[in-house]
Coordinates of C-alpha atoms in Angstrom, one line a residue:
Chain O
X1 CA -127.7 100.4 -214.8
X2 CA -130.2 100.5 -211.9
X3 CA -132.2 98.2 -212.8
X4 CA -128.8 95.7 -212.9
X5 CA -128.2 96.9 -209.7
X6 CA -131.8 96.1 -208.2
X7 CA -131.7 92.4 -210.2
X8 CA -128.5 91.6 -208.8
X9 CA -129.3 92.7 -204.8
X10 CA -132.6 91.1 -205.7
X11 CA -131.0 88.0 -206.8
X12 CA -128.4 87.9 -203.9
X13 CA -131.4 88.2 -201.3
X14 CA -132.9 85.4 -203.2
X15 CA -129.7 82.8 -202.6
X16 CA -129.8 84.1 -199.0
X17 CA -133.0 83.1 -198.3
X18 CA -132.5 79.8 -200.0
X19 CA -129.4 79.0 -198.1
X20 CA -131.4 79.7 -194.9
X21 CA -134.2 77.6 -196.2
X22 CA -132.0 74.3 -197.4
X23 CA -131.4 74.0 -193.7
X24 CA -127.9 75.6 -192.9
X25 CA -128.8 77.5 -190.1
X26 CA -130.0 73.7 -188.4
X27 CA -125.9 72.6 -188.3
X28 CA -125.6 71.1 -185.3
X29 CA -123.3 73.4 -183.6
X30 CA -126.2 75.8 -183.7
X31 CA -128.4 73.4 -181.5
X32 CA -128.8 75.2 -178.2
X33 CA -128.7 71.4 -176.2
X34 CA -125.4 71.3 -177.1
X35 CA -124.1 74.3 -175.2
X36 CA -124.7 72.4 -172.4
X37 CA -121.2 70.7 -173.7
X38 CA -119.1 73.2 -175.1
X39 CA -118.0 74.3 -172.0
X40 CA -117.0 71.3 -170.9
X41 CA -114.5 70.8 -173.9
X42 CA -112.8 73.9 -173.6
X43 CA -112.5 73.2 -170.0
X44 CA -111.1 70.1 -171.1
X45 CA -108.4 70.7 -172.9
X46 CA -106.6 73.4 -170.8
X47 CA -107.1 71.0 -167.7
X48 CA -104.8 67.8 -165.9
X49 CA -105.3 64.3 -166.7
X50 CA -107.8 63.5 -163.3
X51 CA -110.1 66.6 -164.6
X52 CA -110.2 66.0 -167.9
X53 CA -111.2 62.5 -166.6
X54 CA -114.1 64.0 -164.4
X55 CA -115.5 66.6 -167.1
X56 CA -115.9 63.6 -169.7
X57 CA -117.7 61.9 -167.1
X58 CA -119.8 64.8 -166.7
X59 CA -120.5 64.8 -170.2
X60 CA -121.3 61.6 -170.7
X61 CA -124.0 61.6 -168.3
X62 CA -125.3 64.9 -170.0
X63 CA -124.8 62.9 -173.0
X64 CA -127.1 60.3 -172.1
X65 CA -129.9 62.0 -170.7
X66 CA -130.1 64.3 -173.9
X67 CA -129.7 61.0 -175.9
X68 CA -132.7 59.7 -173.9
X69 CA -135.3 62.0 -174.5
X70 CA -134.4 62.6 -178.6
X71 CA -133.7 59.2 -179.4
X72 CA -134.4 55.7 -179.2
X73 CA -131.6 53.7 -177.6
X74 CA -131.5 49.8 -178.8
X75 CA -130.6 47.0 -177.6
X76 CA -127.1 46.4 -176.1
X77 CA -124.4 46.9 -179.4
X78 CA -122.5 43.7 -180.3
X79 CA -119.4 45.7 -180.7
X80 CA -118.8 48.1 -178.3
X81 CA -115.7 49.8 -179.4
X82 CA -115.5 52.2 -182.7
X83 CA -112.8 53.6 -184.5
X84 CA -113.4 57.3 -185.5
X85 CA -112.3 60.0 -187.3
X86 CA -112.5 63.7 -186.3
X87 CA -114.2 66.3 -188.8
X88 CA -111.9 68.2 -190.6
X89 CA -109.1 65.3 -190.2
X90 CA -108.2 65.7 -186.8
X91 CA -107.5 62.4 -184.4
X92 CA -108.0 58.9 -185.2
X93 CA -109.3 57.7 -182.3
X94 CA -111.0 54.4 -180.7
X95 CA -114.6 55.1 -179.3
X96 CA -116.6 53.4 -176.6
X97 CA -119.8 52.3 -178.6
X98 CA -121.9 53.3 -175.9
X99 CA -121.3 56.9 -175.2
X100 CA -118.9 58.3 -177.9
X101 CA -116.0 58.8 -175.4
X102 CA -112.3 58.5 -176.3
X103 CA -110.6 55.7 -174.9
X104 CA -107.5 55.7 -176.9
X105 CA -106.0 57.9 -179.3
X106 CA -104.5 56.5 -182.8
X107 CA -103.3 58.9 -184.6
X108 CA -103.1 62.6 -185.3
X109 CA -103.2 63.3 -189.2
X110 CA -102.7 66.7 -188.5
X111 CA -105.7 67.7 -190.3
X112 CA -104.9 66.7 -193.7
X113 CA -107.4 64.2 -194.8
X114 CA -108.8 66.0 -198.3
X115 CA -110.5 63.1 -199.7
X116 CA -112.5 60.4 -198.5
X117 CA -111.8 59.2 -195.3
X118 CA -111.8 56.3 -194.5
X119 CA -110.9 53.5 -191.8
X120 CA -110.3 49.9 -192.1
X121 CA -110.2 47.5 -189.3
X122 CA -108.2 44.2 -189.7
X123 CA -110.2 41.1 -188.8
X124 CA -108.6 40.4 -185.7
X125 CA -108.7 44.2 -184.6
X126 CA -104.7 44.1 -184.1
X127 CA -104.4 47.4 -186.2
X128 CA -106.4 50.5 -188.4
X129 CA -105.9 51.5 -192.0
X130 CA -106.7 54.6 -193.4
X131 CA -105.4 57.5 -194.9
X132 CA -103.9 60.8 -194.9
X133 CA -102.6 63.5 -197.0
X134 CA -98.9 64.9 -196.8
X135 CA -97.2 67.2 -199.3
X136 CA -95.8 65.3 -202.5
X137 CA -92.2 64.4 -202.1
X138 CA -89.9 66.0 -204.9
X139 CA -90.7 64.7 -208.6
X140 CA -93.4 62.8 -207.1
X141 CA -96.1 65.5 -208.5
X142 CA -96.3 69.4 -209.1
X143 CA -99.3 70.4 -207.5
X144 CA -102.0 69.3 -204.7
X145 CA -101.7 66.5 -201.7
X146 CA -100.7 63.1 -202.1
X147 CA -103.0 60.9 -200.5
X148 CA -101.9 58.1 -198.8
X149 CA -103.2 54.9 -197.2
X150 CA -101.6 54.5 -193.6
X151 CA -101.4 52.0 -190.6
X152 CA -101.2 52.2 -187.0
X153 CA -102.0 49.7 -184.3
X154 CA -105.0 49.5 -182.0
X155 CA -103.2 50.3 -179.7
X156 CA -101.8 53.1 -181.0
X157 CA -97.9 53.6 -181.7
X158 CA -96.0 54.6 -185.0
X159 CA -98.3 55.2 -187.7
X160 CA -96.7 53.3 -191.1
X161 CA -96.9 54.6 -194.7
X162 CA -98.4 52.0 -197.3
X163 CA -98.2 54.0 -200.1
X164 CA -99.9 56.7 -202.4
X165 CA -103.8 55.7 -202.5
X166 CA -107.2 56.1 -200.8
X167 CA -110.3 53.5 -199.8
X168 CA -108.5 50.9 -198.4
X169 CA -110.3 47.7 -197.6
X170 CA -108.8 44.5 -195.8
X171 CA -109.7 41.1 -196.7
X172 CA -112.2 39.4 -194.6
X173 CA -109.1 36.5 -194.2
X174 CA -106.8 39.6 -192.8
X175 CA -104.5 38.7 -195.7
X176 CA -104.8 41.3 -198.5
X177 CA -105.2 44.9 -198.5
X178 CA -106.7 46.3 -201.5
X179 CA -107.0 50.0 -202.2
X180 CA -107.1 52.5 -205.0
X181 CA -104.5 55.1 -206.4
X182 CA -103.4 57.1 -209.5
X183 CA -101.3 54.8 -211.5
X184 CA -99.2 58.2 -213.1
X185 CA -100.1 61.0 -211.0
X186 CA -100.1 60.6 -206.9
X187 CA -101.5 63.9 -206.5
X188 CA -105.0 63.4 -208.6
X189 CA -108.3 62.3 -207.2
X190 CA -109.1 60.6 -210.4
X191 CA -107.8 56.5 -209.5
X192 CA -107.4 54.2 -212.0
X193 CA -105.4 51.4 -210.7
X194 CA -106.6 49.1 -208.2
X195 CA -103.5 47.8 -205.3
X196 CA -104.0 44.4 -204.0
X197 CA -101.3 44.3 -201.5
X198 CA -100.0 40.7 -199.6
X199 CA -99.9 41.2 -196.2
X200 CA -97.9 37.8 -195.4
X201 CA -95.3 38.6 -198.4
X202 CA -95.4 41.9 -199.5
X203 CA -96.1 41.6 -203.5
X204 CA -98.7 43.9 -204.3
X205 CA -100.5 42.6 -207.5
X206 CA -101.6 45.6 -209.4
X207 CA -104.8 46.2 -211.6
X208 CA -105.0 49.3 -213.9
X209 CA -107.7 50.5 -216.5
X210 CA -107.5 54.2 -217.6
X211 CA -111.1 54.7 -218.3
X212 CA -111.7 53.9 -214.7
X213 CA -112.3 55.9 -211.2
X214 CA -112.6 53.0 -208.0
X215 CA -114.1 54.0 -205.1
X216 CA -115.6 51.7 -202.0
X217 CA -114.1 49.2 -202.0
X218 CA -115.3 46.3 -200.4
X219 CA -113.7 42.7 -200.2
X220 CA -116.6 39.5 -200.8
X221 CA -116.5 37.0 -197.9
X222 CA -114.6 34.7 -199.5
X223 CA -111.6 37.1 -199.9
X224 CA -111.2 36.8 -203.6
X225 CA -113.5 38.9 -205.3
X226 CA -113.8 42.7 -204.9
X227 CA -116.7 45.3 -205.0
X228 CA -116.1 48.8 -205.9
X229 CA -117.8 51.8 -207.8
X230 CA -116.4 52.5 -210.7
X231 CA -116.9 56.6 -210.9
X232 CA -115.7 57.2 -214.6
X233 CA -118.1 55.4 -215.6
X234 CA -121.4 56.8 -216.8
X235 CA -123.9 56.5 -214.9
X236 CA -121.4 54.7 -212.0
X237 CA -121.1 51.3 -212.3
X238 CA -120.8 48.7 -209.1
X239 CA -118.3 46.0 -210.8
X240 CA -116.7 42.9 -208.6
X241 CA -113.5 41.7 -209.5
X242 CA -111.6 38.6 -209.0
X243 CA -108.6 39.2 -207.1
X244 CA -107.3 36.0 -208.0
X245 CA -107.4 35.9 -211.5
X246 CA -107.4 39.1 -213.0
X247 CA -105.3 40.8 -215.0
X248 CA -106.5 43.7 -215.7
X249 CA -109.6 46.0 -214.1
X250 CA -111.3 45.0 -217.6
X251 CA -112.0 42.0 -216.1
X252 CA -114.1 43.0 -213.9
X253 CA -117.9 42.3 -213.8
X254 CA -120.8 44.8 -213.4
X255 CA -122.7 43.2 -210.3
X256 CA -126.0 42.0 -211.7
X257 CA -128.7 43.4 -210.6
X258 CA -127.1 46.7 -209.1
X259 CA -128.0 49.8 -211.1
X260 CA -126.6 52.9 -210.7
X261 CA -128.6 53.8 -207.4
X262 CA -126.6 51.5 -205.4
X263 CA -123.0 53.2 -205.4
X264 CA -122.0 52.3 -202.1
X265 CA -120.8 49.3 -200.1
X266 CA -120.7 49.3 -196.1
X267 CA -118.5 46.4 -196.0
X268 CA -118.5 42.9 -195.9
X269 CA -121.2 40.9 -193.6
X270 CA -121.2 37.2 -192.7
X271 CA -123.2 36.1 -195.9
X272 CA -122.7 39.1 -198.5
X273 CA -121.5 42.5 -199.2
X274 CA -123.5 45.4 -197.9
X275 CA -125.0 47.5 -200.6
X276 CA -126.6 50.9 -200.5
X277 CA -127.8 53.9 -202.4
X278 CA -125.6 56.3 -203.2
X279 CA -127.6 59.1 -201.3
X280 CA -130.4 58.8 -198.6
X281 CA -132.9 61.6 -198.5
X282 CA -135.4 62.0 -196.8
X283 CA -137.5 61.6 -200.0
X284 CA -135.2 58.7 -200.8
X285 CA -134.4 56.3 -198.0
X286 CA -131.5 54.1 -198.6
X287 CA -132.6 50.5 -199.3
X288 CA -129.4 48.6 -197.4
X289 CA -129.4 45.0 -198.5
X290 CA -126.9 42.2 -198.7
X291 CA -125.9 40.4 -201.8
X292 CA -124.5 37.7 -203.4
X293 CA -121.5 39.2 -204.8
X294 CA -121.2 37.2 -207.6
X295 CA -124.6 36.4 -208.6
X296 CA -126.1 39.9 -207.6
X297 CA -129.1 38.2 -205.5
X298 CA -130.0 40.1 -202.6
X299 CA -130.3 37.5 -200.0
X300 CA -131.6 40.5 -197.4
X301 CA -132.7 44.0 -196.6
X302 CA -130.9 45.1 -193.8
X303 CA -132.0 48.4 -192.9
X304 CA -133.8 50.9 -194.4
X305 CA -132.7 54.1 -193.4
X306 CA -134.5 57.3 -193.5
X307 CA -133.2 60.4 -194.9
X308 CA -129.7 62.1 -193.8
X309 CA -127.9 58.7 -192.9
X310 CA -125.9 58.1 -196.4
X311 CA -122.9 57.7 -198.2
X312 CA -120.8 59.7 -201.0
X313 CA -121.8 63.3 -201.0
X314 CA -119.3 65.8 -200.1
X315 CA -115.3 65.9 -200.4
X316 CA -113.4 66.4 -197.2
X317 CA -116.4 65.9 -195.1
X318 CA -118.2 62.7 -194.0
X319 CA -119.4 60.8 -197.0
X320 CA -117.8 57.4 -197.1
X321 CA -119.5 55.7 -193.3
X322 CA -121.9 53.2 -193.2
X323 CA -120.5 50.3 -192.1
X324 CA -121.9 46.9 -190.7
X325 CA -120.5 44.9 -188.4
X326 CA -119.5 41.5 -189.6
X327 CA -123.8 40.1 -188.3
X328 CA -125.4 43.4 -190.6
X329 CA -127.5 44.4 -188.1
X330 CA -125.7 47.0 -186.3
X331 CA -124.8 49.7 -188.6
X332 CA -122.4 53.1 -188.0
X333 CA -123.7 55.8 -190.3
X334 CA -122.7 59.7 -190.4
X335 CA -125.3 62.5 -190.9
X336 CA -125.1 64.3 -193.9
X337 CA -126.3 67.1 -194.5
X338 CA -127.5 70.0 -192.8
X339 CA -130.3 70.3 -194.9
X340 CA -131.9 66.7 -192.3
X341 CA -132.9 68.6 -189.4
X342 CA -133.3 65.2 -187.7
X343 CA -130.4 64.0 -188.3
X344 CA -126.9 66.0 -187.1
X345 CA -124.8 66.7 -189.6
X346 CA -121.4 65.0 -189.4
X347 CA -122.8 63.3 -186.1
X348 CA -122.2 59.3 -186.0
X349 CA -124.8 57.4 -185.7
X350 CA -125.5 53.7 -184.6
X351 CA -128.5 52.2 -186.3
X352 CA -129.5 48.4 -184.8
X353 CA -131.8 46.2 -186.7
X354 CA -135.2 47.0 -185.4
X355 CA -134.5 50.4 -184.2
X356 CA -137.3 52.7 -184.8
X357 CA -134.9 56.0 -184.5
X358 CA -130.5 55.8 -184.9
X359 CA -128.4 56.3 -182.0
X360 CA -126.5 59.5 -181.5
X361 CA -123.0 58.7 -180.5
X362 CA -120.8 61.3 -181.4
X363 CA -120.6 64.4 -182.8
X364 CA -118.4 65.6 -185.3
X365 CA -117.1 62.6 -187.2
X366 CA -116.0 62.1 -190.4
X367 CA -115.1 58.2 -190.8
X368 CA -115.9 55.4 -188.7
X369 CA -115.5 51.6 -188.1
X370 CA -116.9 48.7 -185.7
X371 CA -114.0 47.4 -183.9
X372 CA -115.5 43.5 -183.5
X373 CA -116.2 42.1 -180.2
X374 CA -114.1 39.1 -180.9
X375 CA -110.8 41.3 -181.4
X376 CA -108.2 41.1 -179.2
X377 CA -106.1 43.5 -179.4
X378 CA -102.0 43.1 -180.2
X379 CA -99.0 44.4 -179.4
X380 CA -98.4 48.1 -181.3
X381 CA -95.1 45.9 -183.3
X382 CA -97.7 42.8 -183.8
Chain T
X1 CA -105.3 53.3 -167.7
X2 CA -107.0 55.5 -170.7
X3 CA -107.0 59.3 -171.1
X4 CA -111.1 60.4 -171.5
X5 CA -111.6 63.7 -173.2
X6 CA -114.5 64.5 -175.3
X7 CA -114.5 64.1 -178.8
X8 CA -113.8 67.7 -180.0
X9 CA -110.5 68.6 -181.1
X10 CA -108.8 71.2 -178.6
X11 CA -108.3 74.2 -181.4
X12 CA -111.4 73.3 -182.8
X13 CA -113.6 75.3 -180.3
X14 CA -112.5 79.0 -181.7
X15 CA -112.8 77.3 -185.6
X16 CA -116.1 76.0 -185.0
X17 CA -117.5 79.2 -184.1
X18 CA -116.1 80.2 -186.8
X19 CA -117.5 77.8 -189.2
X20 CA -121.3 77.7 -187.3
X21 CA -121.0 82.0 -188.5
X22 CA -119.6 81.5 -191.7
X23 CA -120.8 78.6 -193.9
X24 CA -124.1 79.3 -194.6
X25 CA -123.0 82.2 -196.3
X26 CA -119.5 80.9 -197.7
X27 CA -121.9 78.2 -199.4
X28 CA -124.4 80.8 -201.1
X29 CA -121.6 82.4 -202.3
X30 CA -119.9 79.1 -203.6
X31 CA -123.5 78.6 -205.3
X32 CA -123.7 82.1 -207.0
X33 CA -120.3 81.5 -208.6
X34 CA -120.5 77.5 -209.8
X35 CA -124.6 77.2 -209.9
X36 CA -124.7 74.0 -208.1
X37 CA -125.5 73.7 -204.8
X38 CA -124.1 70.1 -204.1
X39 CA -120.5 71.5 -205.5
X40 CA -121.7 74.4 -203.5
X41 CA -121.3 72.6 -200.2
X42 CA -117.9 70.7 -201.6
X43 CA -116.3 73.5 -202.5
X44 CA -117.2 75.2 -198.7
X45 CA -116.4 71.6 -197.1
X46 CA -113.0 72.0 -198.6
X47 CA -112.3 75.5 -197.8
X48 CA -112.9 75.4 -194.2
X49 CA -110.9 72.1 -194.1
X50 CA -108.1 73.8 -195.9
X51 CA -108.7 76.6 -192.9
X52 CA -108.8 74.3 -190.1
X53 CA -105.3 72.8 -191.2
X54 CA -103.5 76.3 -191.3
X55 CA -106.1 77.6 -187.8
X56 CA -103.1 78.4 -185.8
X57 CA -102.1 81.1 -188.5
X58 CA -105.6 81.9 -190.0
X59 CA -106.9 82.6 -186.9
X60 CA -105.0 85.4 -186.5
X61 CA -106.2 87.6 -189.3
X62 CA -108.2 90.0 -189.1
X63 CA -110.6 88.5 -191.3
X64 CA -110.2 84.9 -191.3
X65 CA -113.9 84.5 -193.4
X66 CA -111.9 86.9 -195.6
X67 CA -109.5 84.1 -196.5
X68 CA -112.5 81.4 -196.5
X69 CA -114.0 83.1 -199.3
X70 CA -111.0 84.0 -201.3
X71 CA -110.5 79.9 -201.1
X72 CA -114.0 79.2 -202.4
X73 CA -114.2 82.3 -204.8
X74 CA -111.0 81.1 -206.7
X75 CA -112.1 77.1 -206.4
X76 CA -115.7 77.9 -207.6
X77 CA -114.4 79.2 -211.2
X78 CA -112.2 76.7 -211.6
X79 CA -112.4 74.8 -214.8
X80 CA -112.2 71.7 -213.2
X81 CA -114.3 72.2 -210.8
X82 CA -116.8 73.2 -213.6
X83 CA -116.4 69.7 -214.7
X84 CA -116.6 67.6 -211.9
X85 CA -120.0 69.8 -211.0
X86 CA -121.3 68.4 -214.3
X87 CA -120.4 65.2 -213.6
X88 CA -121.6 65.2 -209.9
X89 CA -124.8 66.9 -210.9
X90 CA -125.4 64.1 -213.7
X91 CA -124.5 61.0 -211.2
X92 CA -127.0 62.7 -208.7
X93 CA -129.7 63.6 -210.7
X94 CA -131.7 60.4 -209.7
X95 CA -131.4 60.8 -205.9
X96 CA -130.5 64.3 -205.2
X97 CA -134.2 65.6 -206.3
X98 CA -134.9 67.0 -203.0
X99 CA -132.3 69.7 -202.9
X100 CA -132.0 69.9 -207.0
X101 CA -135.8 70.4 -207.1
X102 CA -135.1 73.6 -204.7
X103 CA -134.0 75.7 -206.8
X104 CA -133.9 79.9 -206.8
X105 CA -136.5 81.4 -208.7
X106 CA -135.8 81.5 -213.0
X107 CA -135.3 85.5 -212.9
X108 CA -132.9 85.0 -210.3
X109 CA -131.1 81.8 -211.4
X110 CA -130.7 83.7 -215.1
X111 CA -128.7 86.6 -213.1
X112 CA -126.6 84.1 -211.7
X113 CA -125.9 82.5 -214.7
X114 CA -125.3 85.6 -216.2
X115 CA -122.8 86.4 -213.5
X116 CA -120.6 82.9 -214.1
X117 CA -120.2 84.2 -217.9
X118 CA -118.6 86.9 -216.8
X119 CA -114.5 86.9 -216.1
X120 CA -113.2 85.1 -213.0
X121 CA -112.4 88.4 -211.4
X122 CA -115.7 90.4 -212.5
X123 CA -118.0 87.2 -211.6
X124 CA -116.0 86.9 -208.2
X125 CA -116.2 91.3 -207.4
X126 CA -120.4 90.9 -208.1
X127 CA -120.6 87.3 -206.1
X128 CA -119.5 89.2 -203.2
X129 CA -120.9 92.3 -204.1
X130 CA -124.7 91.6 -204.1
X131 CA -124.5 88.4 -201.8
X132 CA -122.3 88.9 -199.3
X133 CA -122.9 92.9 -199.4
X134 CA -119.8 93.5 -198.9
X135 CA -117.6 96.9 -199.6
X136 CA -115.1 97.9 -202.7
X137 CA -112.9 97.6 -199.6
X138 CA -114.0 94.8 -198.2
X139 CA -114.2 92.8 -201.5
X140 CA -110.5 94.1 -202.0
X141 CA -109.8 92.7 -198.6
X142 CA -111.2 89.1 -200.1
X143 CA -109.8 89.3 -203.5
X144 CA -106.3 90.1 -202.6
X145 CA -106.7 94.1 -204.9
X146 CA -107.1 97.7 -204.6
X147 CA -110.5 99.1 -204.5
X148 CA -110.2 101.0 -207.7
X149 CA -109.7 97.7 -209.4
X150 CA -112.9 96.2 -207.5
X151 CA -114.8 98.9 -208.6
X152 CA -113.8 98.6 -212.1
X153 CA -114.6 95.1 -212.3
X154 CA -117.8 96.1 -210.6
X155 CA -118.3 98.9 -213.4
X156 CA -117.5 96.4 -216.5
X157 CA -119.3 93.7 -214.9
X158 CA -122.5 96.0 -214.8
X159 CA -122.1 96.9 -218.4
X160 CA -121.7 93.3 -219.5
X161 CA -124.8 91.8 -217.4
X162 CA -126.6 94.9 -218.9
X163 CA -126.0 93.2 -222.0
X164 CA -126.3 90.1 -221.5
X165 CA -129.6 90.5 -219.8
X166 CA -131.4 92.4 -221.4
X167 CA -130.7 90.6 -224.3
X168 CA -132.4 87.5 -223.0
X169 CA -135.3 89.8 -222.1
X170 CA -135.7 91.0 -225.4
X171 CA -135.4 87.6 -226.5
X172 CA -138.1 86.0 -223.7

């Protein structure tokens, strides 16, 4: 019996170790630089309008001159507004590019994101998309969250209910918002039916296939066809659909070229869809490159990033960011995993073509999305 | 004009102590009980989400990491769970060699596995047992029982890996 006892502490001091040594002690709330700032946001938050104003200020410029002597700051963003998402689902918020500062508050989802967050901006900026979690009406399922895909303005106001689903992606055009869902059961994480919904008209055309889990969604820049990961399949499969003609997701094509490696899309550019590895590592950067949807020819490599900037890895955390803006040379990316000590977990990150090192924006963000610099913003009913 | 406030949410000061003391350890023993440590760091991710939502209350135990791992110990065992692991493991085999490749020494990882044959309740009582050191009444505190119980699930469980292990020494 002893010597059970001695293998098991043995074996406990062993996982110990290895937890210290896979990097968990490096999260970033452990970085001493930081305590510089925590102060400042507790001060914050119990403090009027005009100090809360001042303190931010303060931390900006602590901000930047931390930023300046880790990082390499490039050239002048494009865009210089974000949309974010707090970790653990807290505000949606939009973000100065610059600095990571609020400058406008979306949404509260009261923490209930559980599964991929993410945020969609409409072309012309006028509003967000993303989703949330809420307890399932009556009937509606027995067990879990229902997730659901949700709008609000830019400018803030009532946040509206789309509908049971996660990922969604609008069409380059602004016309169509695509996104995936359960086609029985709201409340599962396993989606099967794909939701192209009219924006003008309000018929959503529906797609199903029950061998099939679609995830990133990404629209082509023709807004017609559709990229997404298909999950159930083994290994995962990047497919592109046409929206137009379709009647079922067994129309869909596997995307030539793409192999299993490249799971993830960061959105539509000018020319092509964005496409990366599932996981960057830091013994596997992530090739970004555009493609030709349709004929599966890169045309480009737009970055290749170094490890701890990646997509897809962890459930109710940040996984799903690295977007382009519409040019593919200014990239928003979330740290992933403790286990980078370069790289902050859950920390957004801005990555310009020809950057040596990203761009610490933010800390503790779990989606975001380029706002364009041609938006102009609408009215919250608009 | 525009509110400024740093990007922190206001209750999450108090959580994200919290979370900085607690992870590393809520994911070792997320490992221990589902052998993976990508599902490892899901299955944490999601309990300290589910915490954050219900804060206001959870904060108030005495032991909120208490609650943390009751989430994660139940979670971890969970058939389903079991399955998507396999399935996540086998879709990130190819780029996830870095943290696969770091894996606990064989004598150690057999334990383990050992442990995840065992019952739900005995695997959970030993998880927290021999990696977080915890107590009978501390692991009763976790598990939501009496100590007696923990320390009969501790006795059985003792018996059974006794088995179990030395049977795959005798075999090795």
């Amino acid at each position: 019996m002893s010597d059970i006892d001695e293998r098991l502490r043995h074996a406990g001091q062993v996982v110990r170790v290895r937890c210290a040594a896979l990097g968990l002690e490096a999260m970033p709330h452990a970085e001493p630089r930081r305590s510089r700032r925590r102060p400042l946001v507790a001060v914050a938050a119990g403090l009027l309008v005009t100090t809360i104003v001042a303190v931010a200020v303060l931390g900006v410029v602590l901000h930047r001159h931390q930023r300046s002597s880790s990082v390499t700051v490039g050239p002048p963003a494009s865009p210089s507004q974000i949309v974010a998402l707090e970790a653990f689902g807290g505000r949606i918020a939009v973000i100065s590019a610059a600095d990571g500062h609020v400058i406008r508050v979306l949404a509260e989802t009261r923490g209930l994101i559980r599964y991929r967050p993410t945020l969609a901006v409409t072309p012309d900026s006028s509003a967000v998309y993303f989703t949330t979690s809420r307890r399932p009406h009556r009937n509606e399922c027995i067990r879990g969250l229902v997730d659901e895909v949700a709008r609000v303005s830019i400018t803030g106001g009532p946040v509206t209910a789309i509908g049971p689903g996660v990922f969604p992606a609008i069409s380059p055009d602004g016309y169509f918002l695509a996104y995936s869902r359960n086609a029985r059961n709201p409340c599962s994480t396993n989606h099967d039916q794909l939701v192209i919904l009219d924006l003008r008209t309000g018929v959503r055309h529906i797609l199903t296939s029950p061998s099939v889990d679609l995830e990133f969604l990404s629209w082509a820049p023709d807004s017609v066809h559709l990229a997404y990961n298909d999950d159930g399949a083994q290994p995962n499969s990047p497919r592109l659909i046409d929206t137009a003609t379709a009647r079922s997701l067994s129309d869909a094509t596997h995307i030539p070229h793409a192999n299993a490696d490249w799971a993830g899309f960061l959105g539509t550019t000018s020319a092509g869809i964005g496409v990366v590895p599932r996981n960057g590592s830091s013994s596997n950067p992530a090739r970004v490159v555009e493609l030709k949807p349709v004929t599966g020819v890169v045309t480009r490599t737009l970055f290749t990033v170094p490890g701890g900037l990646a997509v897809g890895n962890t459930l109710d955390g940040p996984e799903d960011t690295l977007h382009a803006d519409r040019s593919g040379r200014d990239v928003l990316a979330i740290g992933l995993l403790p286990v980078h000590a370069a790289i902050r977990h859950g920390a957004l990150y801005r990555w310009h073509d020809g950057d040596t090192r990203p761009t610490l924006i933010a800390d503790q963000i779990w989606a975001a999305a380029w706002i364009e610099p041609t938006a102009k913003p609408t009215s919250p009913n608009s | 004009m525009d509110t400024e406030v740093t990007l922190i949410a206001s209750r999450g000061e108090d959580f994200e102590r919290f979370y900085r003391r607690e992870y590393r350890q809520v994911v070792g023993l997320a490992f221990v009980l589902c052998g993976s440590w990508d599902t490892a760091q899901d299955l944490s991710q999601e309990a300290f989400a589910a915490a954050y939502r219900k804060w206001d209350r959870i904060s108030g135990y005495d032991k909120p990491g208490a609650w943390v791992r009751r989430v994660v110990a139940n979670r971890a065992i969970s058939l389903t769970r079991r399955r998507r692991a396999e399935v996540r493991a086998l879709r990130s085999l190819s780029s996830r060699r870095d943290i696969e490749a770091d894996e606990i020494p064989a004598a150690d990882a057999a334990v383990w596995a050992a442990v995840r044959k065992l019952p739900r309740r005995q695997a959970q009582v030993v998880a927290l047992t021999y990696l977080d050191e915890l107590s009978a009444a501390e692991v009763g505190d976790v598990l939501g029982c009496g100590e007696g119980t923990v320390r009969t699930h501790l006795r059985r469980a003792r018996l059974a890996l006794r088995g179990s292990l030395g049977d795959e020494e005798v075999q090795a």
